[in-house]
Amino acid sequence: MDTNRGSVNGAAQVQPTRDRYYYFEDGDCTFQAENVLFKLHKQIISRDPESMFRSMFADAQGGPPSEIIPLPGTSVVGFRMLCWAIYILPGDAHKFGGLERVTDRQIPAFLLLIEMANKYGMTHCVRWAWQLLSIGQPKQRSLQDYINEWRSADEGFARVERVLSVAHECSPIVPDFWNAASNQMWFAGQFGPPARMLALGETYNLRFLQAMAFYTLFERARRHEISPTLAGLANMGLTEEQKRCVVRGFTRLNNMLFHIADPGDATPERRDPTCQCFTGVIGRGWEDMIVENRRNLWHPREILRNTGIRANNCKCVRSYLDRLGFDSDINTYFLTP
């Protein structure tokens, strides 16, 4: 007696089951996602002219409806969500389109729909799903809240990674999604784990996100929570290049802050006699700048901003700062080699 009948290498084979929602007896094509079968209608799932399904059936030789088409790398939940969008009735589509807000439960579902529709080339569906997430200020605020309201660092960061990943994948179709997602990363940059935020910034070329992560480490070093040395950063999960950026940026920024907020001599060298701040037309530009910067010693961004404004008004200040290598963009101190 063959004890391995119906098995592979002695392990019992699990027969695929029919999806409880999208297995239609009158369907003429069958797909398998994981271990679940979906029997659908070629004419319905091929309506989008750019979809993979349109191309698939145009090139097919006409196999029987029972022939199973595998969908590797596609989850049951994901393909079911795609089927929902394909088969949704007009009244239901109108209802979802008219929602004033989207909930924390709906946002992951619509993100999954965008991901699946993009995977299978269904551009119309990608745009529709993005509209469900974005049309109207209340919906836009819902997405912002979803990104920014963290119950825990791990959960919040997972949301950030997910939104950025989906938005980046479909950016050629819905560039507004990528713009909206990347512009909402300020909160994550301030409170996310620096090493993971740096990885995201490098992956998606988000310079400001990298700079915010570096600045977070700079602030921690100023509070003496970490040491801004290669050895002191050894357990932070940073790459060697990232550690060098932290050390270099800390030195550069601290040195610049000393010159523009706490110099021993509050007068720049070789003042320009034609400058307005020298002639007294707009006041003592350099001295006033130092006084204001000293009030903001623990706010480097404000110091750089104020100094940049003063430099635009005073030639002698600008000339001196140029010799120092000043830049009002805090990113420069960490990201410029």
mmCIF file of C-alpha atoms in Angstrom:
data_model
loop_
_atom_site.group_PDB
_atom_site.id
_atom_site.type_symbol
_atom_site.label_atom_id
_atom_site.label_comp_id
_atom_site.label_asym_id
_atom_site.label_seq_id
_atom_site.Cartn_x
_atom_site.Cartn_y
_atom_site.Cartn_z
ATOM 1 C CA MET A 1 0.000 0.000 0.000
ATOM 2 C CA ASP A 2 1.367 3.464 -0.973
ATOM 3 C CA THR A 3 1.265 5.473 2.243
ATOM 4 C CA ASN A 4 2.460 8.628 0.445
ATOM 5 C CA ARG A 5 -0.473 8.841 -1.952
ATOM 6 C CA GLY A 6 -1.666 12.437 -2.221
ATOM 7 C CA SER A 7 1.517 13.770 -0.672
ATOM 8 C CA VAL A 8 4.840 15.220 -1.696
ATOM 9 C CA ASN A 9 7.925 13.822 0.042
ATOM 10 C CA GLY A 10 5.641 12.331 2.654
ATOM 11 C CA ALA A 11 3.983 15.652 3.549
ATOM 12 C CA ALA A 12 0.254 15.863 2.955
ATOM 13 C CA GLN A 13 -0.724 18.308 0.199
ATOM 14 C CA VAL A 14 -3.277 20.914 1.195
ATOM 15 C CA GLN A 15 -5.899 21.334 -1.486
ATOM 16 C CA PRO A 16 -6.645 24.959 -2.408
ATOM 17 C CA THR A 17 -9.968 26.317 -1.230
ATOM 18 C CA ARG A 18 -12.395 28.570 -3.054
ATOM 19 C CA ASP A 19 -12.559 32.187 -2.025
ATOM 20 C CA ARG A 20 -15.834 32.863 -0.265
ATOM 21 C CA TYR A 21 -16.426 36.128 -2.116
ATOM 22 C CA TYR A 22 -14.782 35.915 -5.522
ATOM 23 C CA TYR A 23 -15.229 32.411 -6.847
ATOM 24 C CA PHE A 24 -17.926 32.704 -9.480
ATOM 25 C CA GLU A 25 -19.284 29.495 -10.979
ATOM 26 C CA ASP A 26 -19.777 31.230 -14.317
ATOM 27 C CA GLY A 27 -16.239 32.644 -14.292
ATOM 28 C CA ASP A 28 -13.917 31.813 -17.170
ATOM 29 C CA CYS A 29 -10.477 32.174 -15.553
ATOM 30 C CA THR A 30 -9.083 30.867 -12.266
ATOM 31 C CA PHE A 31 -6.285 32.402 -10.210
ATOM 32 C CA GLN A 32 -4.538 31.078 -7.127
ATOM 33 C CA ALA A 33 -3.173 33.412 -4.452
ATOM 34 C CA GLU A 34 -1.441 31.472 -1.694
ATOM 35 C CA ASN A 35 -3.821 28.526 -1.215
ATOM 36 C CA VAL A 36 -7.063 30.184 -2.300
ATOM 37 C CA LEU A 37 -8.755 30.050 -5.704
ATOM 38 C CA PHE A 38 -10.464 33.008 -7.372
ATOM 39 C CA LYS A 39 -12.664 32.254 -10.384
ATOM 40 C CA LEU A 40 -13.281 35.492 -12.220
ATOM 41 C CA HIS A 41 -14.524 36.883 -15.542
ATOM 42 C CA LYS A 42 -11.957 37.806 -18.178
ATOM 43 C CA GLN A 43 -14.087 40.575 -19.610
ATOM 44 C CA ILE A 44 -14.510 42.281 -16.243
ATOM 45 C CA ILE A 45 -10.943 42.044 -14.963
ATOM 46 C CA SER A 46 -9.532 43.136 -18.345
ATOM 47 C CA ARG A 47 -11.426 46.419 -18.594
ATOM 48 C CA ASP A 48 -8.400 48.543 -17.739
ATOM 49 C CA PRO A 49 -6.533 48.736 -21.080
ATOM 50 C CA GLU A 50 -3.138 48.989 -19.362
ATOM 51 C CA SER A 51 -3.653 46.077 -16.988
ATOM 52 C CA MET A 52 -1.576 42.933 -16.935
ATOM 53 C CA PHE A 53 -4.792 40.927 -17.286
ATOM 54 C CA ARG A 54 -5.632 42.583 -20.618
ATOM 55 C CA SER A 55 -2.207 41.639 -21.957
ATOM 56 C CA MET A 56 -2.370 38.171 -20.424
ATOM 57 C CA PHE A 57 -5.620 37.198 -22.083
ATOM 58 C CA ALA A 58 -4.759 38.892 -25.369
ATOM 59 C CA ASP A 59 -1.676 36.657 -25.650
ATOM 60 C CA ALA A 60 -3.289 33.499 -24.231
ATOM 61 C CA GLN A 61 -4.131 30.449 -26.323
ATOM 62 C CA GLY A 62 -7.472 29.951 -24.624
ATOM 63 C CA GLY A 63 -7.072 27.389 -21.867
ATOM 64 C CA PRO A 64 -10.055 25.942 -19.971
ATOM 65 C CA PRO A 65 -11.648 28.049 -17.175
ATOM 66 C CA SER A 66 -10.468 25.468 -14.649
ATOM 67 C CA GLU A 67 -6.803 25.971 -15.564
ATOM 68 C CA ILE A 68 -5.217 27.593 -12.524
ATOM 69 C CA ILE A 69 -3.075 30.691 -13.025
ATOM 70 C CA PRO A 70 -0.713 31.094 -10.037
ATOM 71 C CA LEU A 71 -0.070 34.536 -8.565
ATOM 72 C CA PRO A 72 3.309 34.211 -6.810
ATOM 73 C CA GLY A 73 4.046 36.888 -4.269
ATOM 74 C CA THR A 74 0.401 37.952 -3.989
ATOM 75 C CA SER A 75 -1.448 37.526 -0.713
ATOM 76 C CA VAL A 76 -5.043 36.374 -0.430
ATOM 77 C CA VAL A 77 -5.990 39.599 1.316
ATOM 78 C CA GLY A 78 -4.294 41.687 -1.362
ATOM 79 C CA PHE A 79 -5.905 39.940 -4.321
ATOM 80 C CA ARG A 80 -9.289 39.957 -2.601
ATOM 81 C CA MET A 81 -8.937 43.722 -2.156
ATOM 82 C CA LEU A 82 -8.177 44.078 -5.851
ATOM 83 C CA CYS A 83 -11.229 41.989 -6.735
ATOM 84 C CA TRP A 84 -13.333 44.230 -4.499
ATOM 85 C CA ALA A 85 -12.291 47.249 -6.560
ATOM 86 C CA ILE A 86 -12.842 45.441 -9.854
ATOM 87 C CA TYR A 87 -16.310 44.144 -8.993
ATOM 88 C CA ILE A 88 -17.594 47.021 -6.848
ATOM 89 C CA LEU A 89 -21.098 48.171 -7.797
ATOM 90 C CA PRO A 90 -21.637 51.801 -8.874
ATOM 91 C CA GLY A 91 -23.646 52.663 -5.768
ATOM 92 C CA ASP A 92 -20.955 51.332 -3.457
ATOM 93 C CA ALA A 93 -18.234 53.128 -5.414
ATOM 94 C CA HIS A 94 -20.177 56.371 -5.067
ATOM 95 C CA LYS A 95 -20.604 55.795 -1.331
ATOM 96 C CA PHE A 96 -16.883 55.306 -0.760
ATOM 97 C CA GLY A 97 -16.048 58.265 -2.975
ATOM 98 C CA GLY A 98 -18.328 60.447 -0.885
ATOM 99 C CA LEU A 99 -16.752 59.628 2.473
ATOM 100 C CA GLU A 100 -15.690 62.776 4.280
ATOM 101 C CA ARG A 101 -12.963 61.013 6.220
ATOM 102 C CA VAL A 102 -11.167 57.693 6.112
ATOM 103 C CA THR A 103 -10.529 55.671 9.252
ATOM 104 C CA ASP A 104 -7.357 54.044 10.545
ATOM 105 C CA ARG A 105 -8.798 50.715 9.387
ATOM 106 C CA GLN A 106 -9.615 51.952 5.886
ATOM 107 C CA ILE A 107 -6.263 53.605 5.206
ATOM 108 C CA PRO A 108 -4.225 50.339 5.272
ATOM 109 C CA ALA A 109 -6.868 48.742 3.032
ATOM 110 C CA PHE A 110 -6.639 51.538 0.462
ATOM 111 C CA LEU A 111 -2.834 51.431 0.630
ATOM 112 C CA LEU A 112 -3.004 47.715 -0.112
ATOM 113 C CA LEU A 113 -5.369 48.394 -3.012
ATOM 114 C CA ILE A 114 -2.984 50.971 -4.486
ATOM 115 C CA GLU A 115 -0.095 48.512 -4.137
ATOM 116 C CA MET A 116 -1.973 45.634 -5.770
ATOM 117 C CA ALA A 117 -3.441 47.732 -8.572
ATOM 118 C CA ASN A 118 0.001 49.124 -9.332
ATOM 119 C CA LYS A 119 1.500 45.625 -9.325
ATOM 120 C CA TYR A 120 -0.955 44.454 -11.969
ATOM 121 C CA GLY A 121 -0.800 47.610 -14.078
ATOM 122 C CA MET A 122 -4.316 48.810 -13.291
ATOM 123 C CA THR A 123 -3.618 52.531 -13.477
ATOM 124 C CA HIS A 124 -7.271 53.584 -13.346
ATOM 125 C CA CYS A 125 -7.706 51.667 -10.109
ATOM 126 C CA VAL A 126 -4.524 53.198 -8.635
ATOM 127 C CA ARG A 127 -5.843 56.707 -9.296
ATOM 128 C CA TRP A 128 -9.270 55.878 -7.901
ATOM 129 C CA ALA A 129 -7.813 54.421 -4.703
ATOM 130 C CA TRP A 130 -5.659 57.523 -4.254
ATOM 131 C CA GLN A 131 -8.767 59.683 -4.663
ATOM 132 C CA LEU A 132 -10.434 57.690 -1.902
ATOM 133 C CA LEU A 133 -7.519 58.638 0.340
ATOM 134 C CA SER A 134 -7.006 62.225 -0.687
ATOM 135 C CA ILE A 135 -9.991 64.110 -2.122
ATOM 136 C CA GLY A 136 -11.000 66.785 0.373
ATOM 137 C CA GLN A 137 -9.192 68.347 3.316
ATOM 138 C CA PRO A 138 -10.693 65.976 5.943
ATOM 139 C CA LYS A 139 -9.308 62.953 4.065
ATOM 140 C CA GLN A 140 -5.917 64.584 3.701
ATOM 141 C CA ARG A 141 -5.867 65.237 7.428
ATOM 142 C CA SER A 142 -6.808 61.592 8.042
ATOM 143 C CA LEU A 143 -3.737 60.447 6.119
ATOM 144 C CA GLN A 144 -1.572 62.988 7.940
ATOM 145 C CA ASP A 145 -2.869 61.774 11.292
ATOM 146 C CA TYR A 146 -2.282 58.149 10.281
ATOM 147 C CA ILE A 147 1.372 58.938 9.566
ATOM 148 C CA ASN A 148 1.976 61.201 12.544
ATOM 149 C CA GLU A 149 -0.019 59.705 15.425
ATOM 150 C CA TRP A 150 2.221 56.977 16.855
ATOM 151 C CA ARG A 151 1.097 54.677 19.643
ATOM 152 C CA SER A 152 4.634 53.334 19.797
ATOM 153 C CA ALA A 153 7.886 53.955 17.945
ATOM 154 C CA ASP A 154 7.790 50.561 16.210
ATOM 155 C CA GLU A 155 4.181 50.890 15.098
ATOM 156 C CA GLY A 156 4.626 54.479 13.971
ATOM 157 C CA PHE A 157 7.777 53.756 12.042
ATOM 158 C CA ALA A 158 6.166 50.747 10.360
ATOM 159 C CA ARG A 159 3.402 53.075 9.141
ATOM 160 C CA VAL A 160 5.948 55.533 7.787
ATOM 161 C CA GLU A 161 7.837 52.792 5.955
ATOM 162 C CA ARG A 162 4.626 51.391 4.503
ATOM 163 C CA VAL A 163 3.273 54.709 3.247
ATOM 164 C CA LEU A 164 6.592 55.752 1.708
ATOM 165 C CA SER A 165 7.061 52.376 0.027
ATOM 166 C CA VAL A 166 3.633 52.370 -1.625
ATOM 167 C CA ALA A 167 3.803 56.057 -2.554
ATOM 168 C CA HIS A 168 7.222 55.606 -4.152
ATOM 169 C CA GLU A 169 6.193 52.533 -6.144
ATOM 170 C CA CYS A 170 3.218 54.273 -7.733
ATOM 171 C CA SER A 171 4.727 57.776 -8.018
ATOM 172 C CA PRO A 172 4.766 57.662 -11.864
ATOM 173 C CA ILE A 173 0.968 57.224 -11.800
ATOM 174 C CA VAL A 174 0.000 59.401 -8.820
ATOM 175 C CA PRO A 175 2.904 61.782 -8.108
ATOM 176 C CA ASP A 176 0.686 63.728 -5.703
ATOM 177 C CA PHE A 177 0.721 60.706 -3.388
ATOM 178 C CA TRP A 178 4.501 60.750 -3.193
ATOM 179 C CA ASN A 179 4.552 64.504 -2.628
ATOM 180 C CA ALA A 180 1.959 64.251 0.152
ATOM 181 C CA ALA A 181 3.701 61.313 1.837
ATOM 182 C CA SER A 182 7.223 62.744 1.734
ATOM 183 C CA ASN A 183 6.022 66.129 2.985
ATOM 184 C CA GLN A 184 4.528 64.456 6.061
ATOM 185 C CA MET A 185 7.824 63.005 7.233
ATOM 186 C CA TRP A 186 8.752 65.910 9.517
ATOM 187 C CA PHE A 187 7.230 64.272 12.582
ATOM 188 C CA ALA A 188 8.911 60.962 11.810
ATOM 189 C CA GLY A 189 12.229 62.725 11.298
ATOM 190 C CA GLN A 190 12.009 64.238 14.772
ATOM 191 C CA PHE A 191 10.819 61.192 16.698
ATOM 192 C CA GLY A 192 11.755 58.139 14.639
ATOM 193 C CA PRO A 193 14.767 55.918 15.373
ATOM 194 C CA PRO A 194 17.687 57.812 13.746
ATOM 195 C CA ALA A 195 19.312 54.784 12.113
ATOM 196 C CA ARG A 196 16.067 53.689 10.461
ATOM 197 C CA MET A 197 15.192 57.239 9.432
ATOM 198 C CA LEU A 198 18.612 57.594 7.825
ATOM 199 C CA ALA A 199 18.032 54.363 5.920
ATOM 200 C CA LEU A 200 14.696 55.681 4.644
ATOM 201 C CA GLY A 201 16.222 59.004 3.680
ATOM 202 C CA GLU A 202 18.965 57.266 1.719
ATOM 203 C CA THR A 203 16.571 54.807 0.071
ATOM 204 C CA TYR A 204 14.185 57.493 -1.174
ATOM 205 C CA ASN A 205 16.680 60.357 -1.513
ATOM 206 C CA LEU A 206 14.926 62.438 1.150
ATOM 207 C CA ARG A 207 17.719 64.777 2.126
ATOM 208 C CA PHE A 208 15.685 66.590 4.768
ATOM 209 C CA LEU A 209 14.862 63.285 6.478
ATOM 210 C CA GLN A 210 18.537 62.386 6.677
ATOM 211 C CA ALA A 211 19.359 65.826 8.045
ATOM 212 C CA MET A 212 16.638 65.605 10.696
ATOM 213 C CA ALA A 213 17.954 62.252 11.857
ATOM 214 C CA PHE A 214 21.474 63.676 12.057
ATOM 215 C CA TYR A 215 20.187 66.716 13.916
ATOM 216 C CA THR A 216 18.407 64.464 16.430
ATOM 217 C CA LEU A 217 21.757 62.832 17.154
ATOM 218 C CA PHE A 218 23.386 66.276 17.363
ATOM 219 C CA GLU A 219 20.866 67.349 20.008
ATOM 220 C CA ARG A 220 21.434 64.163 21.983
ATOM 221 C CA ALA A 221 25.171 64.797 21.895
ATOM 222 C CA ARG A 222 24.669 68.369 23.131
ATOM 223 C CA ARG A 223 22.688 66.970 26.058
ATOM 224 C CA HIS A 224 25.569 64.529 26.699
ATOM 225 C CA GLU A 225 23.302 61.519 26.115
ATOM 226 C CA ILE A 226 25.709 60.162 23.503
ATOM 227 C CA SER A 227 29.309 60.870 22.598
ATOM 228 C CA PRO A 228 29.815 62.373 19.097
ATOM 229 C CA THR A 229 32.752 60.093 18.335
ATOM 230 C CA LEU A 230 33.044 56.981 16.208
ATOM 231 C CA ALA A 231 33.428 54.888 19.359
ATOM 232 C CA GLY A 232 30.534 56.624 21.097
ATOM 233 C CA LEU A 233 28.228 55.909 18.154
ATOM 234 C CA ALA A 234 29.214 52.245 17.864
ATOM 235 C CA ASN A 235 25.919 50.865 19.224
ATOM 236 C CA MET A 236 23.554 53.221 17.386
ATOM 237 C CA GLY A 237 22.999 50.953 14.376
ATOM 238 C CA LEU A 238 24.661 53.435 12.009
ATOM 239 C CA THR A 239 26.874 52.652 9.047
ATOM 240 C CA GLU A 240 30.490 53.789 9.150
ATOM 241 C CA GLU A 241 29.714 56.611 6.727
ATOM 242 C CA GLN A 242 26.727 57.729 8.797
ATOM 243 C CA LYS A 243 28.866 57.812 11.938
ATOM 244 C CA ARG A 244 31.432 59.946 10.138
ATOM 245 C CA CYS A 245 28.647 62.317 9.053
ATOM 246 C CA VAL A 246 27.502 62.703 12.667
ATOM 247 C CA VAL A 247 31.019 63.422 13.937
ATOM 248 C CA ARG A 248 31.789 65.798 11.072
ATOM 249 C CA GLY A 249 28.443 67.588 11.363
ATOM 250 C CA PHE A 250 28.703 67.947 15.131
ATOM 251 C CA THR A 251 32.133 69.563 14.823
ATOM 252 C CA ARG A 252 31.142 71.852 11.959
ATOM 253 C CA LEU A 253 27.881 73.025 13.487
ATOM 254 C CA ASN A 254 29.317 73.548 16.964
ATOM 255 C CA ASN A 255 32.179 75.556 15.497
ATOM 256 C CA MET A 256 29.783 77.708 13.471
ATOM 257 C CA LEU A 257 27.509 78.303 16.455
ATOM 258 C CA PHE A 258 30.509 79.485 18.455
ATOM 259 C CA HIS A 259 31.417 82.061 15.805
ATOM 260 C CA ILE A 260 27.897 83.441 15.347
ATOM 261 C CA ALA A 261 26.489 83.156 18.860
ATOM 262 C CA ASP A 262 29.303 83.252 21.400
ATOM 263 C CA PRO A 263 32.497 84.735 19.967
ATOM 264 C CA GLY A 264 35.045 86.299 22.293
ATOM 265 C CA ASP A 265 35.106 89.389 20.078
ATOM 266 C CA ALA A 266 31.664 90.358 18.842
ATOM 267 C CA THR A 267 33.058 92.388 15.928
ATOM 268 C CA PRO A 268 33.846 90.752 12.558
ATOM 269 C CA GLU A 269 37.167 91.545 10.981
ATOM 270 C CA ARG A 270 37.589 94.151 8.252
ATOM 271 C CA ARG A 271 34.137 95.687 8.417
ATOM 272 C CA ASP A 272 32.976 97.207 5.137
ATOM 273 C CA PRO A 273 32.636 101.015 5.546
ATOM 274 C CA THR A 274 30.005 101.079 2.788
ATOM 275 C CA CYS A 275 27.760 98.609 4.639
ATOM 276 C CA GLN A 276 24.506 99.910 6.077
ATOM 277 C CA CYS A 277 25.113 98.263 9.435
ATOM 278 C CA PHE A 278 28.454 100.086 9.702
ATOM 279 C CA THR A 279 26.992 103.501 8.883
ATOM 280 C CA GLY A 280 24.203 102.995 11.400
ATOM 281 C CA VAL A 281 21.354 103.186 8.867
ATOM 282 C CA ILE A 282 19.815 99.932 10.128
ATOM 283 C CA GLY A 283 21.602 99.632 13.443
ATOM 284 C CA ARG A 284 24.586 97.620 14.613
ATOM 285 C CA GLY A 285 23.997 94.583 12.414
ATOM 286 C CA TRP A 286 26.670 92.242 13.749
ATOM 287 C CA GLU A 287 26.343 93.190 17.401
ATOM 288 C CA ASP A 288 22.552 92.971 17.296
ATOM 289 C CA MET A 289 22.783 89.562 15.629
ATOM 290 C CA ILE A 290 25.089 88.243 18.364
ATOM 291 C CA VAL A 291 22.758 89.475 21.100
ATOM 292 C CA GLU A 292 19.747 87.812 19.492
ATOM 293 C CA ASN A 293 21.605 84.582 18.797
ATOM 294 C CA ARG A 294 22.728 84.351 22.408
ATOM 295 C CA ARG A 295 19.079 84.326 23.425
ATOM 296 C CA ASN A 296 18.640 81.182 21.309
ATOM 297 C CA LEU A 297 21.701 79.196 22.338
ATOM 298 C CA TRP A 298 19.657 75.998 22.623
ATOM 299 C CA HIS A 299 17.885 76.550 19.298
ATOM 300 C CA PRO A 300 20.502 76.174 16.543
ATOM 301 C CA ARG A 301 17.940 76.294 13.730
ATOM 302 C CA GLU A 302 16.736 79.685 14.931
ATOM 303 C CA ILE A 303 20.318 80.932 15.220
ATOM 304 C CA LEU A 304 21.081 79.916 11.637
ATOM 305 C CA ARG A 305 17.850 81.449 10.370
ATOM 306 C CA ASN A 306 18.464 84.754 12.156
ATOM 307 C CA THR A 307 22.070 84.882 10.985
ATOM 308 C CA GLY A 308 21.034 84.271 7.383
ATOM 309 C CA ILE A 309 18.554 87.167 7.546
ATOM 310 C CA ARG A 310 21.182 89.492 9.036
ATOM 311 C CA ALA A 311 23.700 88.479 6.391
ATOM 312 C CA ASN A 312 21.290 89.393 3.618
ATOM 313 C CA ASN A 313 21.036 92.921 5.032
ATOM 314 C CA CYS A 314 24.655 93.590 6.009
ATOM 315 C CA LYS A 315 27.555 93.279 3.580
ATOM 316 C CA CYS A 316 30.156 93.171 6.322
ATOM 317 C CA VAL A 317 28.322 90.327 8.068
ATOM 318 C CA ARG A 318 27.932 88.439 4.771
ATOM 319 C CA SER A 319 31.599 88.850 3.921
ATOM 320 C CA TYR A 320 32.680 87.544 7.312
ATOM 321 C CA LEU A 321 30.271 84.607 7.225
ATOM 322 C CA ASP A 322 31.414 83.659 3.741
ATOM 323 C CA ARG A 323 34.943 83.341 5.081
ATOM 324 C CA LEU A 324 33.627 81.112 7.859
ATOM 325 C CA GLY A 325 31.788 78.897 5.370
ATOM 326 C CA PHE A 326 28.393 79.756 6.857
ATOM 327 C CA ASP A 327 25.192 78.227 5.488
ATOM 328 C CA SER A 328 21.748 78.871 6.945
ATOM 329 C CA ASP A 329 20.666 75.365 5.824
ATOM 330 C CA ILE A 330 21.413 73.066 8.748
ATOM 331 C CA ASN A 331 21.457 70.075 6.384
ATOM 332 C CA THR A 332 24.712 71.295 4.860
ATOM 333 C CA TYR A 333 26.753 70.735 7.999
ATOM 334 C CA PHE A 334 25.976 67.011 8.026
ATOM 335 C CA LEU A 335 25.462 66.105 4.372
ATOM 336 C CA THR A 336 28.247 68.019 2.621
ATOM 337 C CA PRO A 337 31.493 66.018 2.409
#
